[in-house]
Coordinates of C-alpha atoms in Angstrom, one line a residue:
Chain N
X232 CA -4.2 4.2 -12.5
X233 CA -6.4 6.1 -11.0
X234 CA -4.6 8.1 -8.3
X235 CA -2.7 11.2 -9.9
X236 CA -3.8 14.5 -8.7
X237 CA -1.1 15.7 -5.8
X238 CA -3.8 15.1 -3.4
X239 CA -3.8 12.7 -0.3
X240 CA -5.5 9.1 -1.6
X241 CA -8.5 9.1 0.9
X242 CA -9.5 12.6 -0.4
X243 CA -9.3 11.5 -4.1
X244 CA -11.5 8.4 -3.0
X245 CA -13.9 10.5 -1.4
X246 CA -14.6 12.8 -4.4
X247 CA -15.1 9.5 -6.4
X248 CA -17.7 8.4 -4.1
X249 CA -19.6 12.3 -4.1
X250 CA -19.1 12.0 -8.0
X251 CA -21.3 8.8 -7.8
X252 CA -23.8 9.9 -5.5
X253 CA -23.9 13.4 -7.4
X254 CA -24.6 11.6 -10.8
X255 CA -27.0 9.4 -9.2
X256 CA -25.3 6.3 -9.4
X257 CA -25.4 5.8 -5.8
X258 CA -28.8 6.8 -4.7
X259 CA -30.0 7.7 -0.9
X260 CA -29.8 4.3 1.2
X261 CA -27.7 2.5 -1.5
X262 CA -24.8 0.2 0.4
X263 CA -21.0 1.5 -0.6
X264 CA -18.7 -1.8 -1.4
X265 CA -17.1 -3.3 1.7
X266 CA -13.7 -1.8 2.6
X267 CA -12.5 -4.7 1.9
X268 CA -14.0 -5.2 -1.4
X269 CA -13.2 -1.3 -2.6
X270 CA -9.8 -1.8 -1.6
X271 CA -8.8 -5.2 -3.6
X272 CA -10.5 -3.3 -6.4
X273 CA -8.6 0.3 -6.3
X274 CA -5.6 -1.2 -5.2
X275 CA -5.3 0.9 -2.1
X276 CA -4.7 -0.1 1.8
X277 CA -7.2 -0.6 3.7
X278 CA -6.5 1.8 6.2
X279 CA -7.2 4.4 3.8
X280 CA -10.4 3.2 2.7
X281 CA -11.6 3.3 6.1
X282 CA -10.7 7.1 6.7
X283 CA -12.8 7.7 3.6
X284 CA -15.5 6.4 4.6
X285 CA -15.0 7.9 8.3
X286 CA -14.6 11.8 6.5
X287 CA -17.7 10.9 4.4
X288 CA -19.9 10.0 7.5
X289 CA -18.8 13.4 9.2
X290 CA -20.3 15.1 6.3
X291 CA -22.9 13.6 6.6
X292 CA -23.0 11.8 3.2
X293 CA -23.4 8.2 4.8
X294 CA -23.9 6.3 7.8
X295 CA -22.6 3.5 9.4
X296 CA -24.4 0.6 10.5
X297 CA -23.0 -2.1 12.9
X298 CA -22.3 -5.0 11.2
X299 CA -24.1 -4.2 8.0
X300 CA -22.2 -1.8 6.6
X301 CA -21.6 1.8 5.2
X302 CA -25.1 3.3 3.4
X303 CA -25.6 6.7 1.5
X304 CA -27.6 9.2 3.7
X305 CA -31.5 9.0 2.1
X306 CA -31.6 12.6 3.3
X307 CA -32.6 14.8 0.0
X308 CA -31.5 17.8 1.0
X309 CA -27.7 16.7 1.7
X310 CA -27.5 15.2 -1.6
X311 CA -28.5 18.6 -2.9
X312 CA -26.0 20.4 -0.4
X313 CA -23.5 18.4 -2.5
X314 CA -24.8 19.0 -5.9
X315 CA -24.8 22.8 -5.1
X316 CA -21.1 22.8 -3.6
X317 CA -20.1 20.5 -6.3
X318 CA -21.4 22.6 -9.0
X319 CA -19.8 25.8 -7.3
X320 CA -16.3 24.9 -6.7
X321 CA -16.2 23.7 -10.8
X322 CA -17.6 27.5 -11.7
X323 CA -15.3 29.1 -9.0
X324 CA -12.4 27.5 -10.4
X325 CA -13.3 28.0 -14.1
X326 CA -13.6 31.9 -13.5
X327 CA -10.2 32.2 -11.1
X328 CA -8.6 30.4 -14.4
X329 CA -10.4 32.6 -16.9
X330 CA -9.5 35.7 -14.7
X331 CA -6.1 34.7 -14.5
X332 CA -6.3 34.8 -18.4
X333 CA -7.2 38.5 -18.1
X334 CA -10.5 38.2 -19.3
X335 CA -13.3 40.5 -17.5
X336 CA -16.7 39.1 -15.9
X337 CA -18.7 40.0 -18.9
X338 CA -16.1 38.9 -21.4
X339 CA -16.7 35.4 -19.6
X340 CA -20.3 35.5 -19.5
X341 CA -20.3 36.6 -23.6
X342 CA -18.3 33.5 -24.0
X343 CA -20.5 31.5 -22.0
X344 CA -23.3 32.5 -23.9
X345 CA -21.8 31.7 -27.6
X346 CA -20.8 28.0 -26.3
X347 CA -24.3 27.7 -25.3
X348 CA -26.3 29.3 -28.7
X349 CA -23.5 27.4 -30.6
X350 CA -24.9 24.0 -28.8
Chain E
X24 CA -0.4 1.3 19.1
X25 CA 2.2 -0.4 20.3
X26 CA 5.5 -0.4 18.8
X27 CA 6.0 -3.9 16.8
X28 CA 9.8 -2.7 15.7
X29 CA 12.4 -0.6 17.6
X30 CA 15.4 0.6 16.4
X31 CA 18.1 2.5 17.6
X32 CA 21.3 3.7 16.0
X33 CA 21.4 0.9 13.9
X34 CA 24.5 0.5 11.9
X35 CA 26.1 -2.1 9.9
X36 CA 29.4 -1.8 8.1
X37 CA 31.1 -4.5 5.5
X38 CA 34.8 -4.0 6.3
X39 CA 35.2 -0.2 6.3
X40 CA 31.8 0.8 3.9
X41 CA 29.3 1.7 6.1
X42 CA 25.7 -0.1 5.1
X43 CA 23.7 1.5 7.4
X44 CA 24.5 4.6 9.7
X45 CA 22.9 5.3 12.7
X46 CA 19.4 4.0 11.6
X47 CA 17.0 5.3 14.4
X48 CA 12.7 4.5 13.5
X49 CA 9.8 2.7 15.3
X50 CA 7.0 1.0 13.3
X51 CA 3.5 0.4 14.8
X52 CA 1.6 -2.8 14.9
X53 CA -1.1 -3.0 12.3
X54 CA 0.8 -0.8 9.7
X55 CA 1.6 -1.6 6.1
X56 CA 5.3 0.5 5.5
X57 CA 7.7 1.1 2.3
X58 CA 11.0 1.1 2.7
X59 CA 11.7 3.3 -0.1
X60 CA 15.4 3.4 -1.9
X61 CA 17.3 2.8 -5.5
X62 CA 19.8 0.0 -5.1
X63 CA 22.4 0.5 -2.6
X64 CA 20.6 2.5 0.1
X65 CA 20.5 0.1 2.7
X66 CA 17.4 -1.5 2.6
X67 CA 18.4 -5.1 1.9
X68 CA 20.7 -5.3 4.8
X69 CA 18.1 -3.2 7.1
X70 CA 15.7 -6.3 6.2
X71 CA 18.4 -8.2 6.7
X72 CA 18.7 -7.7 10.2
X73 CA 15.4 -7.7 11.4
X74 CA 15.1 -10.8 9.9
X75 CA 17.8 -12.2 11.9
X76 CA 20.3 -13.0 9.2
X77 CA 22.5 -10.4 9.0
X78 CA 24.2 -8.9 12.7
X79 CA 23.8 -4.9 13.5
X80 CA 27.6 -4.1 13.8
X81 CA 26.5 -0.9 16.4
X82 CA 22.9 0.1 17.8
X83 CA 20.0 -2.0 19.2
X84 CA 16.8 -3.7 17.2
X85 CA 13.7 -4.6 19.4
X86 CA 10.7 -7.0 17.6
X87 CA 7.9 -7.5 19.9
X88 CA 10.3 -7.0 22.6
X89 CA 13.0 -9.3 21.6
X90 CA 16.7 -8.7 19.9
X91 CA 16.6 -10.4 16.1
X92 CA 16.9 -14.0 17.4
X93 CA 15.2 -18.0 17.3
X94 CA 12.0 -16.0 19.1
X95 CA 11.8 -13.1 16.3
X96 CA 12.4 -15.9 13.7
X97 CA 9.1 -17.5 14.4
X98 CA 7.0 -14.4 14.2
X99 CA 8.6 -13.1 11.2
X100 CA 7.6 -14.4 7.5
X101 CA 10.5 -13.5 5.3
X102 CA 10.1 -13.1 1.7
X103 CA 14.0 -12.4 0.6
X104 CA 14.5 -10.6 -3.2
X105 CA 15.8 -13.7 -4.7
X106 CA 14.3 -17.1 -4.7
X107 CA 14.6 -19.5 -2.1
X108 CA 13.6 -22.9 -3.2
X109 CA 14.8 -25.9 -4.5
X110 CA 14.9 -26.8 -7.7
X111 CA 14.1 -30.4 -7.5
X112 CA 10.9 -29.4 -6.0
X113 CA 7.4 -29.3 -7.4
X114 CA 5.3 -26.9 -5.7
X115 CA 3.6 -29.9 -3.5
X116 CA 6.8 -30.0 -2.2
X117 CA 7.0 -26.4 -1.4
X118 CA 4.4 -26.2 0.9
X119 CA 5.5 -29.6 2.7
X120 CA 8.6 -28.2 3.2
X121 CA 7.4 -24.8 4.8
X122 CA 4.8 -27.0 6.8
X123 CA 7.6 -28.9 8.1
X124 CA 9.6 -26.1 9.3
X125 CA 7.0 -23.3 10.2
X126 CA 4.1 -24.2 13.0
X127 CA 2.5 -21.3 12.1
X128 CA 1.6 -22.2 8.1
X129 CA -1.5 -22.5 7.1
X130 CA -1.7 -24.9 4.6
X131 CA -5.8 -24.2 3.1
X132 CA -4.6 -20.4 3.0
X133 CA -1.5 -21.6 0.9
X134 CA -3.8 -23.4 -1.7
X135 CA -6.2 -20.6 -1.8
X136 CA -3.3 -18.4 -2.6
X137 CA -2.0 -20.7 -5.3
X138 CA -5.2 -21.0 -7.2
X139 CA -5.7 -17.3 -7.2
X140 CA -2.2 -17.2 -8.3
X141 CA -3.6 -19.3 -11.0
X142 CA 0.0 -21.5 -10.1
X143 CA -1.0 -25.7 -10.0
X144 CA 0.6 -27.7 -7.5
X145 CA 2.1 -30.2 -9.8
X146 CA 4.5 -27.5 -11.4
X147 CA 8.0 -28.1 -11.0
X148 CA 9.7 -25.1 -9.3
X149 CA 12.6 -25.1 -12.1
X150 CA 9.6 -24.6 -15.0
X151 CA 8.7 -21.6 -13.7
X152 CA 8.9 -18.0 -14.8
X153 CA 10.2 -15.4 -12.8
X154 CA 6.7 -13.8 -12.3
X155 CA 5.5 -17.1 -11.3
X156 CA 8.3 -17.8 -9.2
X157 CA 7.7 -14.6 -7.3
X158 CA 3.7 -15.8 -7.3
X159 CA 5.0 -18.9 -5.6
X160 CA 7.5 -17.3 -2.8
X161 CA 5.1 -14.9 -2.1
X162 CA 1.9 -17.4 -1.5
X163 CA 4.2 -19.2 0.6
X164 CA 5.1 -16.6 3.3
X165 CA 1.6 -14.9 3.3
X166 CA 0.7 -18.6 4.8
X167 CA 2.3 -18.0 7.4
X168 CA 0.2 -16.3 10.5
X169 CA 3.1 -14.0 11.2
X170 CA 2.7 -11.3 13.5
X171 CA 5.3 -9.3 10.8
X172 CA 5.5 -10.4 7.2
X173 CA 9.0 -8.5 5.5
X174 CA 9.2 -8.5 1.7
X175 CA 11.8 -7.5 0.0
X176 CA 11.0 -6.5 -3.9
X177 CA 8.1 -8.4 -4.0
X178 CA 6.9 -7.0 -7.9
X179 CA 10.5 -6.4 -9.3
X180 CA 11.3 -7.7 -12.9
X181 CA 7.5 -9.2 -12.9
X182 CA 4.4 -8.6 -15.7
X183 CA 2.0 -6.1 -15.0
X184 CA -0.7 -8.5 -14.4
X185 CA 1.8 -10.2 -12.0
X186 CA 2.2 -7.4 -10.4
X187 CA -1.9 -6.3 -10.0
X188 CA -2.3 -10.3 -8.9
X189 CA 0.7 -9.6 -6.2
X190 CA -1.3 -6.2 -5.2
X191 CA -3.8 -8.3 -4.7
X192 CA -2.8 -10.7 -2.8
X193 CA -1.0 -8.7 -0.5
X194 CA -4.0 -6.5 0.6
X195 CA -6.1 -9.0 0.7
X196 CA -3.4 -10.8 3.6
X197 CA -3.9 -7.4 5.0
X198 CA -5.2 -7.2 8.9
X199 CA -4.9 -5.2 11.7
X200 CA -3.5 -7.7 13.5
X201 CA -0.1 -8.1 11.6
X202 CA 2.5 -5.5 10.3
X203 CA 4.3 -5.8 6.4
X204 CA 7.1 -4.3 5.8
X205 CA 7.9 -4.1 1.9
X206 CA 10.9 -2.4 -0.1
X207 CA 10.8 -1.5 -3.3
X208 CA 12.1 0.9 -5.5
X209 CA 9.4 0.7 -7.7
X210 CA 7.2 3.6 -5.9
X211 CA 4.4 4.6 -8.2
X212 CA 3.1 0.9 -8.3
X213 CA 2.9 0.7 -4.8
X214 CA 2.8 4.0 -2.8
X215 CA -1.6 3.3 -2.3
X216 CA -0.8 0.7 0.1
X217 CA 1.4 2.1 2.5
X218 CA 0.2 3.7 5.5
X219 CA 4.2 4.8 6.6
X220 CA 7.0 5.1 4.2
X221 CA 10.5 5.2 5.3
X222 CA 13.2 6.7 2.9
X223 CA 16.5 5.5 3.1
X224 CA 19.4 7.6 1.3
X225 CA 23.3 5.8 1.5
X226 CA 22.2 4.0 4.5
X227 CA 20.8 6.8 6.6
X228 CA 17.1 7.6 7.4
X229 CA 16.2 10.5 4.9
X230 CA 12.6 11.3 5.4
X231 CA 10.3 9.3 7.1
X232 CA 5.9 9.2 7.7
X233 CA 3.0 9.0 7.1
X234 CA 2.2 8.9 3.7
X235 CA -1.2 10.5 3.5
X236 CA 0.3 13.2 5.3
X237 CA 3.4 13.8 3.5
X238 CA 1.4 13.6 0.2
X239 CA -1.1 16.6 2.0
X240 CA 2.7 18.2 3.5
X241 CA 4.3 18.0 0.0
X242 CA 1.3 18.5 -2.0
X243 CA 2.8 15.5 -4.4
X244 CA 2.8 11.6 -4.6
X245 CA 4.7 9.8 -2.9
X246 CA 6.6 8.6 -6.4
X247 CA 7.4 12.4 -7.0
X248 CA 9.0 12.7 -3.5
X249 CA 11.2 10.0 -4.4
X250 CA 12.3 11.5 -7.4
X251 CA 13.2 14.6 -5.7
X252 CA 14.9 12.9 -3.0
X253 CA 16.9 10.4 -5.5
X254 CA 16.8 12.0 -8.2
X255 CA 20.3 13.9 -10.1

């Protein structure tokens, strides 16, 4: 399925959900599923699904609405924020791997640049 | 929350082999917990006894208040690991027979849960399959407007797509109102939809919370703390 990093569930649920709002897929004011509905579908309690959604509104990703439901944020810069943070912790990761390799700053950034000129 | 379940030094012993040893755990209203063990730990006669049908040899058991009694009987909705119905029975006759004897059955629910189940009323209950079987038993006692639902193995020996259907079906009985208790030994299949887990080793309580937090604690899933719990 697809819950298998060692991480708690409601994390690996809320990455899903910044994945789709990074890529677009969920644009600014778009509704997220029901908690109901998202939980029949991953298989996951309820419970969890609804501290999700709670850790996503404290970042400020989406808001609530009484009664209507759970909305991304339509503010452009947030969205951005993500983007940016998104983008970072994948290229801070790839060099602490590549470091751990032994390979120097400018070894990386040769190899960077032969990946791209290769295509 | 309020505590649904109390339990104190629980034990029950089968001539001199101890079942359960000093069992000592509380479980909240509204939560969905695994009672997690390979065969033999205890779990069946823990269930057992909060369902009224075994006796704690030592220790005290509170639901809602009560000792395991006539009064805990009506608020519980049993579903035991091995079928309970007759086979002369169609399933029309299966949901008579649970009207009849529980006031809290709600019949509608019962044939919603059927026709997800994709199970027709007309099917005689000694035609079935074993996934079907467990389809049927399970619609059954999620009719019921129990304050505590208890099942035991609810998606062993069945098909995968048994299984997803009895997922299903379970979190969709979900609500804050009610508490389930499940065992099962089959962890990875089921560890999303527990918000406690309870790990029972020889009868005694090895490890017990919540799982989020033991999964953040750990950093692993539940199913890999099981198999370093249980494992050789």
């Amino acid at each position: 399925m697809l819950f298998n990093e060692n991480l708690p569930i409601y994390i690996q649920i809320m990455n899903l959900i910044k994945k789709q709002i990074v890529k677009g897929e969920l644009r600014g004011g778009d509704k997220l599923p029901s908690v109901r509905d998202l939980s029949t579908e991953l298989k996951v309690n309820p419970n969890t699904i609804q501290r999700s959604y709670h850790e996503l509104e404290r970042e400020g990703l989406v808001y609530t609405q009484r009664g209507m439901g759970t909305f991304v944020t339509e503010d452009e810069e947030i969205i951005k924020d993500l983007k940016q943070k998104m983008a970072s912790n994948l290229v801070n990761s790839f060099i602490a791997d590549m470091k751990s390799l032994g390979f120097s700053l400018e070894d990386i950034l040769s190899i960077i640049n032969k990946k791209i000129k290769e295509g | 929350m309020a505590n649904i379940i109390e339990i104190k030094g629980l034990t029950k012993t089968y001539h001199n082999k101890k079942a359960l040893n000093n069992v000592t755990l509380t479980i909240e209203k509204g939560k969905v917990v695994g009672i997690l063990g390979p065969n033999g730990s205890g779990k069946t006669t823990l269930i057992k006894i909060l369902a009224g049908i075994l006796r704690p040899t030592g220790g005290e058991v509170f639901i809602d208040g009560n000792r395991p009694g006539v009064t805990t009987k009506s608020i519980i909705s049993y579903l035991p690991d091995r079928n309970f119905l007759y086979d002369w029975m169609n399933i029309q006759d299966a949901i008579n027979f649970f009207k009849d004897f529980y006031a809290d059955f709600d019949e509608n629910r019962a044939y919603e849960l059927l026709d997800f189940m994709k199970l027709d009323k007309n099917m005689k209950v000694d035609s079935l399959s074993k996934g079907m079987m467990e389809k049927l038993n399970l619609s059954l006692v999620l009719s019921r407007n129990a304050k505590v639902y208890i099942l035991d193995e609810p998606i062993a020996g069945v098909d995968p797509v048994a299984r997803d259907q009895i997922l299903d079906a379970i979190i969709n009985n979900y609500n804050e109102e009610s508490t389930m208790i499940i065992t099962t030994h089959l962890v990875r299949d089921m560890e999303n939809i527990f918000d406690e887990v309870i790990f029972l080793k020889e009868g005694e309580v090895y490890l017990l919370g919540n799982a989020e937090a033991l999964r953040e604690e750990r950093n692993m899933k539940i199913d890999d703390l099981y198999k370093e719990i249980f494992g050789a």
